[in-house]
Amino acid sequence: MRRLALPVLFLFSLGAVLLAPFVGMLSLTPADLWASLSGTEGRIFLELRLPRVLLGWITGATLSLCGMVFQALFRNSLASPDMLGVSTGAAFGAVLSIRYGLAFSFLGIFSGLSLSAFLGAMAATAIIYGAGSLSRERRGGSTLLLSGVAMSFLFGSLNMLIQYGAGYVDTFRMMRWSMGGISAVGFSAPLTALPALVLIYFASRLYAPELNLLVCGEEMAQSRGVPVGKLERILFFAVSLAVGLNVAICGPIGFVGLMSPHICRALVGADHRRLVPASLLFGGGFLVLCDTAARTLWAPAEIPVGVLTSCLGSIFFLWLLLTGKR
Amino acid sequence: MKPLLEVKNLGLTLNGQAILRDISFSVEKGEFIGIIGPNGAGKSSLLKCLGRLEDRGSGSVSIDGRDLGGFSAREIARRIAWVHQGSFDDLPFTVREFALLSRYPWKESFAGETGEDRKILSRVFSLTGLDDLADRPLGLLSGGERQKALLAAALAQTTDILFLDEPTSYLDYRHQVETLALVERVNREEGTTIFFITHDANLSLRCARRILALKGGRLFWDGPREDFLSGDLPGKLFDTPFHYFSQTGGGIPYMVPEGLLK
């Protein structure tokens, strides 16, 4: 069963990416496309749906891997960047940048928006990390989750403060953006989101054995030869960067990072050498499905996909808490 | 010749509280050392300083004459393996997966499971009697089996020094006996140097030939086990009088606090 899991996940992910662009307000068939690749159908497919599906896949995979890394780092399977307020921190950075129009860019890849989101994510991570090492009971316990809740409230209220002071149009933009949504016209958005995924994928692949040991606890990892402090700093930095870059594009999309690694662990086990590809494939395919649902359930209107995932995710979270499957 | 492990003036102060004070001793290869003492005496802290899981100590710890501060985590892990204190019933791995993690300090990144790994694992599983349980998740083992799995994993790390922090405290009598026999065998047959922490001094006296007793963060006593019992040191160490039963066969009396002899 476990041997089949990875190939099945691969087919699931591939299937989602291949089929989702045909679904929507206007159903397309491969025959339509063939008939008019440069016509209206073709343009809907190539310029709207395909980029959006790709952006959804990249985002889902990124969030899923970030959640997986956080769960190992904090040795707590309820940890993920959104649960711990890192996404809210990133959102705060981004909102600041939208409000005050910090339009600059770094090396032409990182816009002011992504940089501010990254800094916001870093700040939130640093605070939680600090809180975790201050309280000597370490990060396994409730201190961590509660400091994450505090973080969410802190940055959430700062976000509201900025929105309150902003004009009508800006407020609406920030509101919509902070609900989290996948939208893309053309391939520039997916291409901008890709570096975050590449970064977190290679980091977690490279450190898969170390992640396995971190799951066993800080002392166990250290005594097996993992330089725990250094590794934690590298991974926190990578996750903050990936979350920041992604939140800058799609806004905070909740609970994917919490749910996906859980489901994958049930499918392939806890070994990160298998969990990394599984989280990548499942997270990507899962968010594509959610986003397809978000744009078709209520057609012609669209539900922001972040609303949908948070809805599903909070039920999942409760179920985890109540059944003790942590 | 340099001693295997040498501790000089080791101290540890955390948040203004002295945990360890001015501890010095040295250990030769192949020794079996029992660390005993009352609760809060600093037994675990001492071991953590020796294995550099705690690096805020003062003084020096060296292995083969080389200061531990200059070792990388990986280099230390090639010399010292641990059985940590705790029950670890929430680890999401099978016995085999978990033992394989101990091969980490000997591997390059990206290297998979090698033939040598497989050979070492099958040897430690047969030594610990875990052959049939190798693919069982740790969470589904009994406390005794899980403790053996932790020991098997430490052995799979193939080090010449083994640190055991309360390896028997969750175990029933049969598993205590089996675990001790196993550790003694490793000490005798492979010449592995053993540091063994336990709150149960009798257990320590059965297997450890040298006793390090800690009290209030200081080295209270360091010497052969026979001498430890001859001067009623246990009474002073634990602040309660003991009665010694000497018909134990092995020549080492069994000590029982007089308050428990009702």
GROMACS .gro file of N, CA, C and O in nm, chain A residues 133-242:
model
  440
  133SER      N    1   1.256   2.916   2.282
  133SER     CA    2   1.379   2.882   2.355
  133SER      C    3   1.385   2.950   2.491
  133SER      O    4   1.462   2.910   2.577
  134LEU      N    5   1.303   3.055   2.509
  134LEU     CA    6   1.299   3.119   2.641
  134LEU      C    7   1.234   3.028   2.744
  134LEU      O    8   1.288   3.002   2.850
  135SER      N    9   1.115   2.980   2.708
  135SER     CA   10   1.048   2.892   2.802
  135SER      C   11   1.115   2.757   2.791
  135SER      O   12   1.121   2.696   2.686
  136ARG      N   13   1.170   2.709   2.902
  136ARG     CA   14   1.257   2.592   2.898
  136ARG      C   15   1.187   2.462   2.864
  136ARG      O   16   1.250   2.361   2.839
  137GLU      N   17   1.055   2.466   2.868
  137GLU     CA   18   0.987   2.341   2.836
  137GLU      C   19   0.992   2.312   2.686
  137GLU      O   20   0.940   2.213   2.639
  138ARG      N   21   1.060   2.402   2.613
  138ARG     CA   22   1.084   2.380   2.471
  138ARG      C   23   0.957   2.385   2.388
  138ARG      O   24   0.852   2.423   2.433
  139ARG      N   25   0.970   2.343   2.263
  139ARG     CA   26   0.866   2.380   2.168
  139ARG      C   27   0.758   2.277   2.149
  139ARG      O   28   0.668   2.295   2.072
  140GLY      N   29   0.768   2.164   2.217
  140GLY     CA   30   0.669   2.061   2.194
  140GLY      C   31   0.532   2.101   2.245
  140GLY      O   32   0.431   2.066   2.189
  141GLY      N   33   0.532   2.178   2.351
  141GLY     CA   34   0.408   2.198   2.424
  141GLY      C   35   0.318   2.307   2.372
  141GLY      O   36   0.328   2.351   2.258
  142SER      N   37   0.229   2.352   2.458
  142SER     CA   38   0.129   2.448   2.416
  142SER      C   39   0.185   2.589   2.407
  142SER      O   40   0.126   2.674   2.341
  143THR      N   41   0.301   2.614   2.473
  143THR     CA   42   0.361   2.748   2.467
  143THR      C   43   0.371   2.794   2.322
  143THR      O   44   0.338   2.907   2.289
  144LEU      N   45   0.417   2.703   2.240
  144LEU     CA   46   0.441   2.736   2.100
  144LEU      C   47   0.314   2.778   2.030
  144LEU      O   48   0.306   2.885   1.969
  145LEU      N   49   0.210   2.695   2.041
  145LEU     CA   50   0.087   2.725   1.971
  145LEU      C   51   0.024   2.852   2.025
  145LEU      O   52  -0.029   2.934   1.950
  146LEU      N   53   0.035   2.870   2.157
  146LEU     CA   54  -0.025   2.990   2.215
  146LEU      C   55   0.052   3.114   2.173
  146LEU      O   56  -0.009   3.218   2.145
  147SER      N   57   0.187   3.105   2.164
  147SER     CA   58   0.258   3.222   2.118
  147SER      C   59   0.226   3.249   1.971
  147SER      O   60   0.225   3.364   1.927
  148GLY      N   61   0.198   3.142   1.895
  148GLY     CA   62   0.153   3.160   1.758
  148GLY      C   63   0.020   3.232   1.751
  148GLY      O   64   0.000   3.321   1.668
  149VAL      N   65  -0.071   3.195   1.841
  149VAL     CA   66  -0.201   3.262   1.845
  149VAL      C   67  -0.181   3.411   1.877
  149VAL      O   68  -0.239   3.499   1.811
  150ALA      N   69  -0.093   3.438   1.976
  150ALA     CA   70  -0.065   3.576   2.011
  150ALA      C   71  -0.011   3.652   1.890
  150ALA      O   72  -0.051   3.766   1.862
  151MET      N   73   0.079   3.585   1.816
  151MET     CA   74   0.138   3.645   1.696
  151MET      C   75   0.030   3.680   1.594
  151MET      O   76   0.028   3.790   1.539
  152SER      N   77  -0.062   3.586   1.571
  152SER     CA   78  -0.170   3.611   1.475
  152SER      C   79  -0.251   3.732   1.516
  152SER      O   80  -0.286   3.816   1.433
  153PHE      N   81  -0.283   3.741   1.645
  153PHE     CA   82  -0.362   3.855   1.692
  153PHE      C   83  -0.286   3.986   1.675
  153PHE      O   84  -0.340   4.086   1.630
  154LEU      N   85  -0.157   3.981   1.713
  154LEU     CA   86  -0.076   4.101   1.706
  154LEU      C   87  -0.072   4.154   1.563
  154LEU      O   88  -0.111   4.268   1.536
  155PHE      N   89  -0.029   4.068   1.470
  155PHE     CA   90  -0.016   4.115   1.332
  155PHE      C   91  -0.152   4.139   1.269
  155PHE      O   92  -0.169   4.228   1.187
  156GLY      N   93  -0.252   4.058   1.311
  156GLY     CA   94  -0.388   4.079   1.261
  156GLY      C   95  -0.439   4.217   1.297
  156GLY      O   96  -0.497   4.288   1.214
  157SER      N   97  -0.413   4.258   1.423
  157SER     CA   98  -0.465   4.389   1.465
  157SER      C   99  -0.387   4.501   1.395
  157SER      O  100  -0.445   4.603   1.357
  158LEU      N  101  -0.257   4.479   1.376
  158LEU     CA  102  -0.179   4.580   1.304
  158LEU      C  103  -0.231   4.594   1.160
  158LEU      O  104  -0.242   4.705   1.107
  159ASN      N  105  -0.264   4.480   1.100
  159ASN     CA  106  -0.322   4.483   0.965
  159ASN      C  107  -0.449   4.567   0.963
  159ASN      O  108  -0.471   4.649   0.874
  160MET      N  109  -0.533   4.543   1.063
  160MET     CA  110  -0.660   4.616   1.067
  160MET      C  111  -0.637   4.766   1.086
  160MET      O  112  -0.705   4.848   1.029
  161LEU      N  113  -0.537   4.795   1.169
  161LEU     CA  114  -0.505   4.936   1.194
  161LEU      C  115  -0.469   5.005   1.063
  161LEU      O  116  -0.520   5.114   1.032
  162ILE      N  117  -0.385   4.939   0.984
  162ILE     CA  118  -0.344   4.999   0.858
  162ILE      C  119  -0.462   5.011   0.763
  162ILE      O  120  -0.482   5.113   0.697
  163GLN      N  121  -0.544   4.905   0.761
  163GLN     CA  122  -0.662   4.911   0.673
  163GLN      C  123  -0.756   5.022   0.716
  163GLN      O  124  -0.813   5.092   0.633
  164TYR      N  125  -0.767   5.040   0.846
  164TYR     CA  126  -0.857   5.142   0.899
  164TYR      C  127  -0.814   5.281   0.852
  164TYR      O  128  -0.896   5.365   0.815
  165GLY      N  129  -0.683   5.300   0.850
  165GLY     CA  130  -0.633   5.431   0.809
  165GLY      C  131  -0.625   5.451   0.660
  165GLY      O  132  -0.595   5.560   0.613
  166ALA      N  133  -0.652   5.346   0.584
  166ALA     CA  134  -0.637   5.356   0.439
  166ALA      C  135  -0.765   5.405   0.373
  166ALA      O  136  -0.872   5.404   0.434
  167GLY      N  137  -0.752   5.445   0.248
  167GLY     CA  138  -0.869   5.493   0.174
  167GLY      C  139  -0.957   5.376   0.133
  167GLY      O  140  -0.922   5.260   0.151
  168TYR      N  141  -1.072   5.410   0.074
  168TYR     CA  142  -1.174   5.313   0.039
  168TYR      C  143  -1.120   5.205  -0.054
  168TYR      O  144  -1.135   5.086  -0.029
  169VAL      N  145  -1.052   5.248  -0.159
  169VAL     CA  146  -1.005   5.155  -0.260
  169VAL      C  147  -0.895   5.063  -0.204
  169VAL      O  148  -0.899   4.942  -0.220
  170ASP      N  149  -0.800   5.126  -0.134
  170ASP     CA  150  -0.690   5.048  -0.075
  170ASP      C  151  -0.744   4.944   0.023
  170ASP      O  152  -0.700   4.830   0.026
  171THR      N  153  -0.841   4.987   0.105
  171THR     CA  154  -0.898   4.896   0.205
  171THR      C  155  -0.958   4.775   0.137
  171THR      O  156  -0.936   4.661   0.178
  172PHE      N  157  -1.032   4.799   0.030
  172PHE     CA  158  -1.096   4.689  -0.041
  172PHE      C  159  -0.990   4.594  -0.097
  172PHE      O  160  -1.000   4.473  -0.082
  173ARG      N  161  -0.885   4.653  -0.156
  173ARG     CA  162  -0.778   4.571  -0.212
  173ARG      C  163  -0.713   4.484  -0.105
  173ARG      O  164  -0.689   4.365  -0.124
  174MET      N  165  -0.685   4.549   0.009
  174MET     CA  166  -0.618   4.474   0.117
  174MET      C  167  -0.708   4.364   0.171
  174MET      O  168  -0.663   4.253   0.199
  175MET      N  169  -0.836   4.397   0.185
  175MET     CA  170  -0.932   4.299   0.235
  175MET      C  171  -0.933   4.176   0.147
  175MET      O  172  -0.918   4.063   0.193
  176ARG      N  173  -0.953   4.200   0.017
  176ARG     CA  174  -0.961   4.090  -0.078
  176ARG      C  175  -0.833   4.009  -0.076
  176ARG      O  176  -0.834   3.886  -0.077
  177TRP      N  177  -0.722   4.081  -0.071
  177TRP     CA  178  -0.593   4.014  -0.077
  177TRP      C  179  -0.570   3.931   0.049
  177TRP      O  180  -0.518   3.820   0.042
  178SER      N  181  -0.614   3.984   0.164
  178SER     CA  182  -0.585   3.913   0.288
  178SER      C  183  -0.675   3.790   0.305
  178SER      O  184  -0.657   3.711   0.396
  179MET      N  185  -0.777   3.775   0.216
  179MET     CA  186  -0.856   3.652   0.222
  179MET      C  187  -0.782   3.537   0.157
  179MET      O  188  -0.816   3.421   0.177
  180GLY      N  189  -0.683   3.569   0.077
  180GLY     CA  190  -0.605   3.465   0.011
  180GLY      C  191  -0.673   3.415  -0.114
  180GLY      O  192  -0.785   3.363  -0.108
  181GLY      N  193  -0.612   3.434  -0.226
  181GLY     CA  194  -0.674   3.388  -0.349
  181GLY      C  195  -0.570   3.365  -0.457
  181GLY      O  196  -0.461   3.422  -0.454
  182ILE      N  197  -0.605   3.275  -0.548
  182ILE     CA  198  -0.515   3.246  -0.658
  182ILE      C  199  -0.566   3.320  -0.779
  182ILE      O  200  -0.678   3.295  -0.823
  183SER      N  201  -0.491   3.415  -0.830
  183SER     CA  202  -0.535   3.471  -0.956
  183SER      C  203  -0.414   3.504  -1.040
  183SER      O  204  -0.311   3.548  -0.989
  184ALA      N  205  -0.426   3.474  -1.166
  184ALA     CA  206  -0.313   3.495  -1.254
  184ALA      C  207  -0.364   3.523  -1.395
  184ALA      O  208  -0.460   3.462  -1.440
  185VAL      N  209  -0.306   3.620  -1.459
  185VAL     CA  210  -0.328   3.640  -1.602
  185VAL      C  211  -0.190   3.629  -1.666
  185VAL      O  212  -0.101   3.706  -1.634
  186GLY      N  213  -0.173   3.528  -1.747
  186GLY     CA  214  -0.041   3.504  -1.806
  186GLY      C  215   0.050   3.436  -1.705
  186GLY      O  216   0.010   3.409  -1.592
  187PHE      N  217   0.171   3.410  -1.750
  187PHE     CA  218   0.256   3.322  -1.671
  187PHE      C  219   0.351   3.393  -1.576
  187PHE      O  220   0.435   3.331  -1.514
  188SER      N  221   0.335   3.527  -1.562
  188SER     CA  222   0.433   3.595  -1.476
  188SER      C  223   0.413   3.560  -1.329
  188SER      O  224   0.510   3.542  -1.256
  189ALA      N  225   0.286   3.547  -1.286
  189ALA     CA  226   0.264   3.513  -1.144
  189ALA      C  227   0.319   3.375  -1.107
  189ALA      O  228   0.393   3.362  -1.010
  190PRO      N  229   0.286   3.269  -1.185
  190PRO     CA  230   0.345   3.139  -1.152
  190PRO      C  231   0.497   3.143  -1.153
  190PRO      O  232   0.561   3.081  -1.068
  191LEU      N  233   0.554   3.218  -1.248
  191LEU     CA  234   0.700   3.222  -1.254
  191LEU      C  235   0.759   3.294  -1.133
  191LEU      O  236   0.866   3.257  -1.085
  192THR      N  237   0.688   3.395  -1.082
  192THR     CA  238   0.738   3.465  -0.963
  192THR      C  239   0.725   3.376  -0.840
  192THR      O  240   0.805   3.387  -0.747
  193ALA      N  241   0.623   3.289  -0.840
  193ALA     CA  242   0.602   3.204  -0.723
  193ALA      C  243   0.697   3.085  -0.721
  193ALA      O  244   0.722   3.027  -0.616
  194LEU      N  245   0.751   3.051  -0.837
  194LEU     CA  246   0.832   2.930  -0.849
  194LEU      C  247   0.958   2.928  -0.760
  194LEU      O  248   0.986   2.826  -0.698
  195PRO      N  249   1.034   3.041  -0.751
  195PRO     CA  250   1.156   3.034  -0.669
  195PRO      C  251   1.131   2.990  -0.525
  195PRO      O  252   1.212   2.917  -0.468
  196ALA      N  253   1.017   3.033  -0.468
  196ALA     CA  254   0.986   2.994  -0.329
  196ALA      C  255   0.975   2.842  -0.319
  196ALA      O  256   1.027   2.780  -0.226
  197LEU      N  257   0.908   2.782  -0.418
  197LEU     CA  258   0.890   2.637  -0.415
  197LEU      C  259   1.023   2.565  -0.434
  197LEU      O  260   1.056   2.471  -0.361
  198VAL      N  261   1.101   2.614  -0.531
  198VAL     CA  262   1.231   2.552  -0.558
  198VAL      C  263   1.317   2.555  -0.431
  198VAL      O  264   1.376   2.455  -0.391
  199LEU      N  265   1.317   2.672  -0.366
  199LEU     CA  266   1.396   2.688  -0.244
  199LEU      C  267   1.356   2.588  -0.136
  199LEU      O  268   1.440   2.515  -0.083
  200ILE      N  269   1.226   2.584  -0.104
  200ILE     CA  270   1.185   2.502   0.009
  200ILE      C  271   1.191   2.354  -0.028
  200ILE      O  272   1.220   2.269   0.056
  201TYR      N  273   1.171   2.323  -0.155
  201TYR     CA  274   1.180   2.183  -0.197
  201TYR      C  275   1.323   2.132  -0.182
  201TYR      O  276   1.347   2.027  -0.123
  202PHE      N  277   1.419   2.209  -0.233
  202PHE     CA  278   1.556   2.159  -0.226
  202PHE      C  279   1.607   2.160  -0.082
  202PHE      O  280   1.679   2.069  -0.042
  203ALA      N  281   1.567   2.261  -0.004
  203ALA     CA  282   1.609   2.264   0.136
  203ALA      C  283   1.557   2.140   0.208
  203ALA      O  284   1.631   2.072   0.280
  204SER      N  285   1.429   2.107   0.188
  204SER     CA  286   1.374   1.996   0.265
  204SER      C  287   1.423   1.863   0.211
  204SER      O  288   1.435   1.765   0.285
  205ARG      N  289   1.455   1.856   0.083
  205ARG     CA  290   1.511   1.732   0.028
  205ARG      C  291   1.651   1.709   0.079
  205ARG      O  292   1.689   1.599   0.119
  206LEU      N  293   1.729   1.817   0.077
  206LEU     CA  294   1.867   1.809   0.123
  206LEU      C  295   1.873   1.768   0.270
  206LEU      O  296   1.957   1.687   0.309
  207TYR      N  297   1.782   1.823   0.350
  207TYR     CA  298   1.787   1.799   0.494
  207TYR      C  299   1.688   1.692   0.540
  207TYR      O  300   1.652   1.688   0.657
  208ALA      N  301   1.642   1.607   0.449
  208ALA     CA  302   1.545   1.505   0.489
  208ALA      C  303   1.594   1.417   0.606
  208ALA      O  304   1.519   1.396   0.702
  209PRO      N  305   1.719   1.367   0.603
  209PRO     CA  306   1.763   1.285   0.717
  209PRO      C  307   1.765   1.365   0.847
  209PRO      O  308   1.728   1.312   0.953
  210GLU      N  309   1.807   1.491   0.839
  210GLU     CA  310   1.810   1.575   0.959
  210GLU      C  311   1.668   1.600   1.010
  210GLU      O  312   1.645   1.601   1.131
  211LEU      N  313   1.572   1.619   0.918
  211LEU     CA  314   1.433   1.641   0.960
  211LEU      C  315   1.382   1.517   1.034
  211LEU      O  316   1.313   1.529   1.135
  212ASN      N  317   1.417   1.400   0.983
  212ASN     CA  318   1.377   1.276   1.052
  212ASN      C  319   1.427   1.275   1.195
  212ASN      O  320   1.357   1.235   1.287
  213LEU      N  321   1.552   1.318   1.213
  213LEU     CA  322   1.609   1.318   1.348
  213LEU      C  323   1.548   1.427   1.435
  213LEU      O  324   1.526   1.408   1.555
  214LEU      N  325   1.518   1.544   1.375
  214LEU     CA  326   1.457   1.652   1.452
  214LEU      C  327   1.321   1.610   1.508
  214LEU      O  328   1.283   1.650   1.618
  215VAL      N  329   1.249   1.528   1.430
  215VAL     CA  330   1.119   1.479   1.476
  215VAL      C  331   1.135   1.403   1.609
  215VAL      O  332   1.047   1.402   1.692
  216CYS      N  333   1.252   1.340   1.627
  216CYS     CA  334   1.277   1.263   1.750
  216CYS      C  335   1.316   1.351   1.867
  216CYS      O  336   1.340   1.301   1.976
  217GLY      N  337   1.325   1.481   1.846
  217GLY     CA  338   1.358   1.569   1.957
  217GLY      C  339   1.497   1.627   1.940
  217GLY      O  340   1.585   1.568   1.879
  218GLU      N  341   1.512   1.746   2.001
  218GLU     CA  342   1.635   1.822   1.985
  218GLU      C  343   1.757   1.746   2.036
  218GLU      O  344   1.861   1.740   1.969
  219GLU      N  345   1.745   1.685   2.156
  219GLU     CA  346   1.861   1.617   2.214
  219GLU      C  347   1.899   1.494   2.134
  219GLU      O  348   2.017   1.467   2.110
  220MET      N  349   1.797   1.420   2.093
  220MET     CA  350   1.822   1.300   2.014
  220MET      C  351   1.893   1.340   1.885
  220MET      O  352   1.992   1.277   1.845
  221ALA      N  353   1.846   1.445   1.820
  221ALA     CA  354   1.906   1.489   1.693
  221ALA      C  355   2.051   1.531   1.716
  221ALA      O  356   2.141   1.490   1.643
  222GLN      N  357   2.072   1.612   1.818
  222GLN     CA  358   2.207   1.660   1.847
  222GLN      C  359   2.300   1.542   1.877
  222GLN      O  360   2.412   1.537   1.826
  223SER      N  361   2.253   1.447   1.956
  223SER     CA  362   2.341   1.337   1.995
  223SER      C  363   2.365   1.240   1.879
  223SER      O  364   2.456   1.159   1.886
  224ARG      N  365   2.284   1.246   1.776
  224ARG     CA  366   2.310   1.165   1.656
  224ARG      C  367   2.396   1.243   1.556
  224ARG      O  368   2.418   1.197   1.445
  225GLY      N  369   2.437   1.365   1.593
  225GLY     CA  370   2.532   1.437   1.509
  225GLY      C  371   2.475   1.550   1.425
  225GLY      O  372   2.542   1.602   1.337
  226VAL      N  373   2.349   1.589   1.449
  226VAL     CA  374   2.291   1.702   1.374
  226VAL      C  375   2.327   1.831   1.447
  226VAL      O  376   2.300   1.844   1.566
  227PRO      N  377   2.388   1.927   1.378
  227PRO     CA  378   2.412   2.057   1.442
  227PRO      C  379   2.280   2.133   1.452
  227PRO      O  380   2.246   2.212   1.363
  228VAL      N  381   2.205   2.107   1.558
  228VAL     CA  382   2.064   2.148   1.563
  228VAL      C  383   2.045   2.300   1.549
  228VAL      O  384   1.963   2.346   1.469
  229GLY      N  385   2.125   2.377   1.626
  229GLY     CA  386   2.106   2.522   1.623
  229GLY      C  387   2.122   2.579   1.483
  229GLY      O  388   2.038   2.655   1.434
  230LYS      N  389   2.228   2.538   1.416
  230LYS     CA  390   2.258   2.589   1.282
  230LYS      C  391   2.149   2.548   1.184
  230LYS      O  392   2.099   2.630   1.105
  231LEU      N  393   2.109   2.422   1.192
  231LEU     CA  394   2.008   2.370   1.100
  231LEU      C  395   1.875   2.443   1.119
  231LEU      O  396   1.807   2.480   1.023
  232GLU      N  397   1.839   2.467   1.246
  232GLU     CA  398   1.714   2.539   1.273
  232GLU      C  399   1.716   2.677   1.210
  232GLU      O  400   1.618   2.719   1.148
  233ARG      N  401   1.830   2.746   1.225
  233ARG     CA  402   1.836   2.880   1.167
  233ARG      C  403   1.821   2.876   1.015
  233ARG      O  404   1.747   2.955   0.957
  234ILE      N  405   1.887   2.780   0.951
  234ILE     CA  406   1.877   2.769   0.805
  234ILE      C  407   1.732   2.743   0.764
  234ILE      O  408   1.678   2.809   0.675
  235LEU      N  409   1.668   2.648   0.832
  235LEU     CA  410   1.532   2.610   0.791
  235LEU      C  411   1.430   2.720   0.822
  235LEU      O  412   1.339   2.743   0.743
  236PHE      N  413   1.447   2.786   0.937
  236PHE     CA  414   1.356   2.898   0.966
  236PHE      C  415   1.368   3.005   0.859
  236PHE      O  416   1.268   3.063   0.814
  237PHE      N  417   1.491   3.032   0.820
  237PHE     CA  418   1.513   3.134   0.717
  237PHE      C  419   1.447   3.091   0.586
  237PHE      O  420   1.376   3.169   0.522
  238ALA      N  421   1.467   2.965   0.547
  238ALA     CA  422   1.412   2.916   0.421
  238ALA      C  423   1.259   2.922   0.422
  238ALA      O  424   1.197   2.967   0.325
  239VAL      N  425   1.199   2.878   0.534
  239VAL     CA  426   1.053   2.879   0.540
  239VAL      C  427   1.001   3.023   0.538
  239VAL      O  428   0.905   3.054   0.466
  240SER      N  429   1.064   3.112   0.614
  240SER     CA  430   1.019   3.251   0.615
  240SER      C  431   1.026   3.310   0.475
  240SER      O  432   0.935   3.381   0.431
  241LEU      N  433   1.135   3.282   0.407
  241LEU     CA  434   1.153   3.336   0.273
  241LEU      C  435   1.045   3.281   0.179
  241LEU      O  436   0.978   3.355   0.107
  242ALA      N  437   1.024   3.150   0.184
  242ALA     CA  438   0.925   3.087   0.096
  242ALA      C  439   0.785   3.137   0.127
  242ALA      O  440   0.709   3.173   0.036
   0.00000   0.00000   0.00000
